[in-house]
mmCIF file of C-alpha atoms in Angstrom:
data_model
loop_
_atom_site.group_PDB
_atom_site.id
_atom_site.type_symbol
_atom_site.label_atom_id
_atom_site.label_comp_id
_atom_site.label_asym_id
_atom_site.label_seq_id
_atom_site.Cartn_x
_atom_site.Cartn_y
_atom_site.Cartn_z
ATOM 1 C CA PRO L 1 11.683 -4.666 17.541
ATOM 2 C CA PRO L 2 15.166 -4.968 16.107
ATOM 3 C CA GLY L 3 15.413 -7.082 12.997
ATOM 4 C CA ARG L 4 11.888 -6.378 11.733
ATOM 5 C CA LYS L 5 11.772 -5.309 8.100
ATOM 6 C CA VAL L 6 9.543 -2.547 6.787
ATOM 7 C CA LEU L 7 8.815 -1.551 3.197
ATOM 8 C CA ILE L 8 7.368 1.925 2.641
ATOM 9 C CA VAL L 9 5.758 2.314 -0.777
ATOM 10 C CA TYR L 10 5.611 6.076 -1.209
ATOM 11 C CA ALA L 11 3.820 8.108 -3.869
ATOM 12 C CA HIS L 12 4.326 11.858 -3.737
ATOM 13 C CA GLN L 13 6.219 14.134 -6.105
ATOM 14 C CA GLU L 14 7.476 16.605 -3.483
ATOM 15 C CA PRO L 15 9.796 15.654 -0.586
ATOM 16 C CA LYS L 16 8.775 18.822 1.316
ATOM 17 C CA SER L 17 5.087 17.808 1.276
ATOM 18 C CA LEU L 18 3.293 16.459 4.335
ATOM 19 C CA ASN L 19 3.392 13.026 2.673
ATOM 20 C CA GLY L 20 7.159 13.420 2.317
ATOM 21 C CA SER L 21 7.416 14.350 5.992
ATOM 22 C CA LEU L 22 5.217 11.435 7.080
ATOM 23 C CA LYS L 23 7.472 9.098 5.110
ATOM 24 C CA ARG L 24 10.588 10.624 6.676
ATOM 25 C CA VAL L 25 9.138 10.362 10.197
ATOM 26 C CA ALA L 26 8.377 6.667 9.590
ATOM 27 C CA VAL L 27 11.910 5.986 8.342
ATOM 28 C CA GLU L 28 13.440 7.772 11.366
ATOM 29 C CA GLU L 29 11.136 6.304 14.006
ATOM 30 C CA LEU L 30 11.309 2.705 12.742
ATOM 31 C CA SER L 31 15.080 2.836 12.175
ATOM 32 C CA LYS L 32 15.476 4.100 15.738
ATOM 33 C CA GLN L 33 13.706 0.929 16.895
ATOM 34 C CA GLY L 34 16.278 -1.158 15.036
ATOM 35 C CA CYS L 35 13.988 -2.081 12.152
ATOM 36 C CA SER L 36 15.460 -2.153 8.687
ATOM 37 C CA VAL L 37 13.453 0.186 6.457
ATOM 38 C CA THR L 38 13.320 0.199 2.662
ATOM 39 C CA VAL L 39 11.530 2.913 0.699
ATOM 40 C CA SER L 40 10.159 2.516 -2.818
ATOM 41 C CA ASP L 41 9.801 6.172 -3.853
ATOM 42 C CA LEU L 42 7.658 5.562 -6.924
ATOM 43 C CA TYR L 43 7.912 8.978 -8.573
ATOM 44 C CA ALA L 44 11.671 9.205 -7.998
ATOM 45 C CA MET L 45 12.061 5.707 -9.465
ATOM 46 C CA GLN L 46 9.848 6.706 -12.409
ATOM 47 C CA PHE L 47 8.001 3.486 -11.670
ATOM 48 C CA GLU L 48 6.061 2.218 -14.699
ATOM 49 C CA PRO L 49 2.372 1.950 -13.739
ATOM 50 C CA ARG L 50 1.191 0.257 -16.942
ATOM 51 C CA ALA L 51 0.744 -3.510 -17.089
ATOM 52 C CA THR L 52 2.195 -4.432 -20.492
ATOM 53 C CA ARG L 53 3.956 -7.106 -22.516
ATOM 54 C CA ASN L 54 7.247 -5.530 -21.307
ATOM 55 C CA ASP L 55 6.713 -7.107 -17.892
ATOM 56 C CA ILE L 56 7.498 -10.523 -19.371
ATOM 57 C CA VAL L 57 11.071 -11.337 -20.370
ATOM 58 C CA GLY L 58 11.469 -13.800 -23.227
ATOM 59 C CA CYS L 59 8.832 -15.819 -25.000
ATOM 60 C CA LEU L 60 5.147 -15.623 -24.231
ATOM 61 C CA HIS L 61 3.185 -18.603 -23.001
ATOM 62 C CA ASN L 62 0.594 -17.876 -25.699
ATOM 63 C CA SER L 63 1.763 -15.531 -28.448
ATOM 64 C CA GLU L 64 -1.568 -15.762 -30.286
ATOM 65 C CA GLU L 65 -3.566 -13.840 -27.725
ATOM 66 C CA PHE L 66 -2.089 -11.749 -24.933
ATOM 67 C CA ASN L 67 -3.527 -12.336 -21.454
ATOM 68 C CA TYR L 68 -1.603 -10.281 -18.878
ATOM 69 C CA ALA L 69 -2.707 -12.280 -15.820
ATOM 70 C CA VAL L 70 -1.789 -15.633 -17.379
ATOM 71 C CA GLU L 71 1.482 -14.397 -18.887
ATOM 72 C CA THR L 72 2.750 -12.826 -15.646
ATOM 73 C CA TRP L 73 1.728 -15.915 -13.676
ATOM 74 C CA GLU L 74 3.676 -18.148 -16.061
ATOM 75 C CA ALA L 75 6.613 -15.715 -16.110
ATOM 76 C CA TYR L 76 6.682 -15.580 -12.296
ATOM 77 C CA LYS L 77 6.915 -19.376 -12.104
ATOM 78 C CA ARG L 78 9.941 -19.483 -14.424
ATOM 79 C CA GLY L 79 11.609 -16.343 -13.059
ATOM 80 C CA GLY L 80 10.819 -14.398 -16.219
ATOM 81 C CA LEU L 81 9.301 -11.173 -14.882
ATOM 82 C CA SER L 82 10.998 -7.856 -15.712
ATOM 83 C CA SER L 83 13.638 -6.787 -13.195
ATOM 84 C CA ASP L 84 11.687 -3.790 -11.824
ATOM 85 C CA VAL L 85 8.777 -6.070 -10.905
ATOM 86 C CA SER L 86 10.880 -8.856 -9.405
ATOM 87 C CA GLU L 87 12.872 -6.285 -7.410
ATOM 88 C CA GLU L 88 9.652 -4.978 -5.804
ATOM 89 C CA GLN L 89 8.483 -8.545 -5.151
ATOM 90 C CA ARG L 90 11.766 -9.240 -3.373
ATOM 91 C CA LYS L 91 11.204 -6.195 -1.117
ATOM 92 C CA VAL L 92 7.644 -7.334 -0.363
ATOM 93 C CA GLN L 93 8.802 -10.886 0.336
ATOM 94 C CA GLU L 94 11.335 -9.673 2.914
ATOM 95 C CA ALA L 95 9.024 -7.182 4.646
ATOM 96 C CA ASP L 96 7.128 -7.835 7.875
ATOM 97 C CA LEU L 97 5.191 -4.593 7.473
ATOM 98 C CA LEU L 98 4.140 -2.729 4.302
ATOM 99 C CA ILE L 99 3.304 0.960 4.715
ATOM 100 C CA PHE L 100 1.603 2.735 1.815
ATOM 101 C CA GLN L 101 2.063 6.517 2.011
ATOM 102 C CA PHE L 102 0.134 8.704 -0.437
ATOM 103 C CA PRO L 103 -2.330 11.547 -1.000
ATOM 104 C CA LEU L 104 -5.875 10.377 -1.759
ATOM 105 C CA TYR L 105 -6.712 10.979 -5.444
ATOM 106 C CA TRP L 106 -10.340 10.633 -6.502
ATOM 107 C CA PHE L 107 -11.294 8.376 -3.555
ATOM 108 C CA SER L 108 -8.329 6.100 -4.303
ATOM 109 C CA MET L 109 -4.561 5.834 -4.498
ATOM 110 C CA PRO L 110 -2.558 7.719 -7.156
ATOM 111 C CA ALA L 111 -2.214 5.918 -10.516
ATOM 112 C CA ILE L 112 1.487 5.233 -9.968
ATOM 113 C CA MET L 113 0.705 3.335 -6.746
ATOM 114 C CA LYS L 114 -2.251 1.506 -8.279
ATOM 115 C CA GLY L 115 0.173 0.483 -11.050
ATOM 116 C CA TRP L 116 2.523 -0.877 -8.382
ATOM 117 C CA MET L 117 -0.352 -3.047 -7.080
ATOM 118 C CA ASP L 118 -1.309 -4.131 -10.615
ATOM 119 C CA ARG L 119 2.215 -5.180 -11.588
ATOM 120 C CA VAL L 120 3.792 -6.436 -8.360
ATOM 121 C CA LEU L 121 1.012 -8.530 -6.788
ATOM 122 C CA VAL L 122 1.167 -11.208 -9.448
ATOM 123 C CA GLN L 123 -0.729 -14.483 -9.294
ATOM 124 C CA GLY L 124 1.598 -17.161 -7.961
ATOM 125 C CA PHE L 125 3.410 -14.553 -5.863
ATOM 126 C CA ALA L 126 0.638 -12.835 -3.884
ATOM 127 C CA HIS L 127 -2.409 -15.042 -4.442
ATOM 128 C CA GLU L 128 -3.334 -18.208 -6.281
ATOM 129 C CA PHE L 129 -6.920 -19.350 -6.263
ATOM 130 C CA PRO L 130 -8.174 -20.794 -3.905
ATOM 131 C CA ASN L 131 -5.325 -19.282 -1.883
ATOM 132 C CA CYS L 132 -6.711 -15.814 -1.363
ATOM 133 C CA TYR L 133 -8.113 -13.774 1.507
ATOM 134 C CA ASP L 134 -7.163 -15.561 4.742
ATOM 135 C CA SER L 135 -5.087 -18.074 2.809
ATOM 136 C CA GLY L 136 -3.491 -15.517 0.462
ATOM 137 C CA LEU L 137 0.192 -16.172 -0.236
ATOM 138 C CA LEU L 138 1.428 -13.108 1.687
ATOM 139 C CA LYS L 139 0.019 -14.131 5.057
ATOM 140 C CA ASN L 140 2.107 -13.323 8.156
ATOM 141 C CA LYS L 141 2.653 -9.803 6.824
ATOM 142 C CA LEU L 142 1.096 -6.597 8.079
ATOM 143 C CA SER L 143 0.066 -3.561 6.063
ATOM 144 C CA LEU L 144 -0.947 -0.011 6.845
ATOM 145 C CA PHE L 145 -2.415 2.682 4.597
ATOM 146 C CA SER L 146 -1.239 6.152 5.626
ATOM 147 C CA PHE L 147 -2.671 8.965 3.544
ATOM 148 C CA THR L 148 -3.751 12.578 3.366
ATOM 149 C CA THR L 149 -7.102 13.858 2.112
ATOM 150 C CA GLY L 150 -8.299 17.077 0.502
ATOM 151 C CA GLY L 151 -11.640 16.974 2.324
ATOM 152 C CA SER L 152 -12.217 17.444 6.041
ATOM 153 C CA GLU L 153 -13.024 14.706 8.529
ATOM 154 C CA GLU L 154 -16.692 15.845 8.626
ATOM 155 C CA MET L 155 -16.989 15.356 4.869
ATOM 156 C CA TYR L 156 -15.819 11.751 5.275
ATOM 157 C CA ALA L 157 -18.203 10.893 8.103
ATOM 158 C CA LYS L 158 -21.012 8.389 7.597
ATOM 159 C CA GLY L 159 -23.567 11.157 7.127
ATOM 160 C CA GLY L 160 -21.112 13.444 5.300
ATOM 161 C CA ILE L 161 -21.143 14.440 1.648
ATOM 162 C CA SER L 162 -18.303 12.026 0.750
ATOM 163 C CA GLY L 163 -19.569 9.108 2.833
ATOM 164 C CA ASP L 164 -17.658 7.142 5.442
ATOM 165 C CA ILE L 165 -13.905 7.090 4.749
ATOM 166 C CA ARG L 166 -14.076 3.353 5.439
ATOM 167 C CA TYR L 167 -16.029 2.826 2.211
ATOM 168 C CA LEU L 168 -12.956 3.990 0.286
ATOM 169 C CA LEU L 169 -10.722 1.649 2.232
ATOM 170 C CA TRP L 170 -12.712 -1.412 1.162
ATOM 171 C CA PRO L 171 -11.096 -1.763 -2.320
ATOM 172 C CA MET L 172 -7.611 -0.965 -1.009
ATOM 173 C CA GLN L 173 -7.468 -2.820 2.287
ATOM 174 C CA HIS L 174 -9.887 -5.639 1.587
ATOM 175 C CA GLY L 175 -9.773 -6.019 -2.195
ATOM 176 C CA ILE L 176 -5.985 -5.878 -2.434
ATOM 177 C CA MET L 177 -4.220 -6.489 0.882
ATOM 178 C CA HIS L 178 -6.618 -8.901 2.555
ATOM 179 C CA PHE L 179 -7.114 -10.709 -0.773
ATOM 180 C CA CYS L 180 -3.363 -11.434 -0.757
ATOM 181 C CA GLY L 181 -3.512 -12.674 2.856
ATOM 182 C CA VAL L 182 -1.898 -9.559 4.336
ATOM 183 C CA LYS L 183 -3.250 -8.439 7.711
ATOM 184 C CA VAL L 184 -4.332 -4.809 7.884
ATOM 185 C CA LEU L 185 -3.609 -2.361 10.686
ATOM 186 C CA ALA L 186 -5.953 0.594 11.222
ATOM 187 C CA PRO L 187 -5.325 3.284 8.591
ATOM 188 C CA HIS L 188 -3.522 6.498 9.472
ATOM 189 C CA ILE L 189 -5.380 9.431 7.979
ATOM 190 C CA CYS L 190 -4.374 13.092 7.968
ATOM 191 C CA PHE L 191 -7.495 15.007 7.021
ATOM 192 C CA ALA L 192 -7.212 18.173 4.895
ATOM 193 C CA PRO L 193 -3.637 19.140 5.822
ATOM 194 C CA GLU L 194 -3.665 21.987 3.298
ATOM 195 C CA TYR L 195 -6.370 23.797 5.250
ATOM 196 C CA VAL L 196 -4.870 23.650 8.734
ATOM 197 C CA SER L 197 -2.186 25.665 10.529
ATOM 198 C CA GLU L 198 1.520 24.828 10.501
ATOM 199 C CA GLU L 199 1.025 23.989 14.186
ATOM 200 C CA LYS L 200 -1.658 21.446 13.363
ATOM 201 C CA ARG L 201 0.525 19.834 10.677
ATOM 202 C CA LYS L 202 3.310 19.448 13.246
ATOM 203 C CA GLU L 203 0.791 17.713 15.513
ATOM 204 C CA MET L 204 -0.096 15.356 12.651
ATOM 205 C CA LEU L 205 3.568 14.371 12.255
ATOM 206 C CA ASN L 206 3.919 13.978 15.985
ATOM 207 C CA ALA L 207 0.866 11.742 16.244
ATOM 208 C CA TRP L 208 2.293 9.487 13.515
ATOM 209 C CA ALA L 209 5.675 9.248 15.275
ATOM 210 C CA GLN L 210 3.898 8.382 18.536
ATOM 211 C CA ARG L 211 1.792 5.715 16.906
ATOM 212 C CA LEU L 212 4.840 4.120 15.300
ATOM 213 C CA LYS L 213 6.486 3.704 18.710
ATOM 214 C CA THR L 214 3.946 1.005 19.589
ATOM 215 C CA ILE L 215 2.998 -0.136 16.086
ATOM 216 C CA TRP L 216 4.194 -3.718 16.678
ATOM 217 C CA LYS L 217 1.791 -4.112 19.610
ATOM 218 C CA GLU L 218 -1.259 -3.252 17.510
ATOM 219 C CA GLU L 219 -3.874 -5.812 16.553
ATOM 220 C CA PRO L 220 -5.024 -5.924 12.911
ATOM 221 C CA ILE L 221 -8.559 -4.737 12.120
ATOM 222 C CA ASN L 222 -11.367 -7.247 11.753
ATOM 223 C CA CYS L 223 -11.059 -8.152 8.061
ATOM 224 C CA SER L 224 -14.733 -8.443 7.265
ATOM 225 C CA PRO L 225 -17.393 -6.331 5.561
ATOM 226 C CA GLU L 226 -18.707 -5.289 9.015
ATOM 227 C CA TRP L 227 -15.636 -3.125 9.653
ATOM 228 C CA TYR L 228 -16.350 -1.164 6.477
ATOM 229 C CA PHE L 229 -20.122 -1.098 6.207
ATOM 230 C CA LYS L 230 -21.659 -1.601 9.621
#
């Protein structure tokens, strides 16, 4: 619907890749609906994945012993986080839907995207005990993990060599998004695009465009261990 805001956090080095095309399709389809779409292209931005002292501007809360979680929490409260972090937080704050677009690396997201999670989802901004999971500070937002795999769908079946793909989604969807109160839509997975025909890759892009047409009508998944491990 017009006026909805979407942030696409995108991690791929090559615009001509399937990931690049999936990102482009999302921008086109959602813009066509009247949504305003922002893309954080992490490689193009040379986004810093490391959580360091540089993320805090000015004096430390405790200069004797550096504790990243405490220092960023304190810095967030006084508006003292580095500009690249606060810029991403602003984009997250404004978004109704967060789409994460990436190739699966070693059963997880690429380091540059994990670094985005590590640095942006600061205590005080995204969660603050006991305000986590259903009461996380980013409630009323939706998220969606859209990614490509190297292995085939059979490999990621429950009885397959890699185990159920849902096991891999547990740390990403549950441990990060749900922890911060964000509701999670079903993932969008393109299995083994490198091993299929050009025709099949076109179908993958088409399926994504189709899904996005009705994305705002979708219900979030059941955010409980059953969804992942039943």
